[in-house]
Amino acid sequence: MPVTAQSTLKALTPWEIGVMFWAGPDPAETLAVLKRLGVRCGQLGVPGDLDISSSAAAWRNALAADSFTVYTVIAAFNGESYADVPTVRNTVGFIPPATRAEREKRMYAVSDFAAAVGVPGIGTHVGFIPEDDSDPDYIAMRELVRRICDHCAKHGQTFALETGQETAEALRSFLLDVNRDNLGINFDPANMILYGTGDPIEALGTLGTHVLSVHCKDGDWPPKGQPDALGQERPLGKGAVGVENFLNQLRAVGYNGPLAIEREVENPAERLADIESGISLLRRLTKAPR
Ligand code: MG
């Protein structure tokens, strides 16, 4: 029987606390770290250079052995850099023309990998979507996202666009224009702040019906007067998001899926410690049992 989004998520409690984590070469080793954190669900990031052509069975077995639920596979691509706004514009997602075809192929491979692991959805940063819907890059992006959705649909999967690089209104009209039932968003409140695209709580109100999953991430606004600079990502609860307001807004838009903590700081020990304190914070705010 194919695994559907609903049957996978049924294994989880509403607002179950999870983690956005990156796949290493050994699935059991990656999962051991998560188990020590005391979570039993998450989103699996696959770096662009990870060989996913033959590792699906190993992931499927490791997840089953640990009763760990992955509900989204998130794709990143070779050659992406998040150094500053122009670099993101030039390197991330489907906008750079030189890598567009190769990244489209990779998305199909990620979708096939997710299906073989038993994961009901995939997601990625598609890059800066132009606001002008007659821009050739906008049209190319819309057609590409349609093709990915149609590929995912064959596996019964959803496709989630990571938020943050567009205003809520621009993203909403893009989603409506693509017009695919299995398309939605992975709402990341910190990204809206880091890119200076708008108040995330208000944006969540606008985009509420399109939310497939969320990142619990925090950050500070970009420095004033430096239009190319990104804001600083911060440990959950230490930035400008306002985690309590974020949770209240999630409740208001009727979201009851999992809460994946994301922390992107380079140092692994710092990242783990920050995720751990993020888990405690969410447990306290959601009154989730330990
Ligand atoms: Mg994110």
mmCIF file of C-alpha atoms and ligand atoms in Angstrom, residues 125 162 186 188 191 215 217 262 264, ligand 1:
data_model
loop_
_atom_site.group_PDB
_atom_site.id
_atom_site.type_symbol
_atom_site.label_atom_id
_atom_site.label_comp_id
_atom_site.label_asym_id
_atom_site.label_seq_id
_atom_site.Cartn_x
_atom_site.Cartn_y
_atom_site.Cartn_z
ATOM 1 C CA HIS A 125 14.132 26.384 -1.614
ATOM 2 C CA GLU A 162 10.435 26.804 1.615
ATOM 3 C CA ASN A 186 7.097 24.758 4.387
ATOM 4 C CA ASP A 188 9.828 29.202 7.996
ATOM 5 C CA ASN A 191 13.483 33.346 6.783
ATOM 6 C CA HIS A 215 10.263 25.198 10.623
ATOM 7 C CA LYS A 217 13.648 28.774 13.500
ATOM 8 C CA GLU A 262 15.806 24.113 12.445
ATOM 9 C CA GLU A 264 21.801 26.224 10.802
HETATM 10 MG MG MG B 1 13.927 26.564 6.929
#
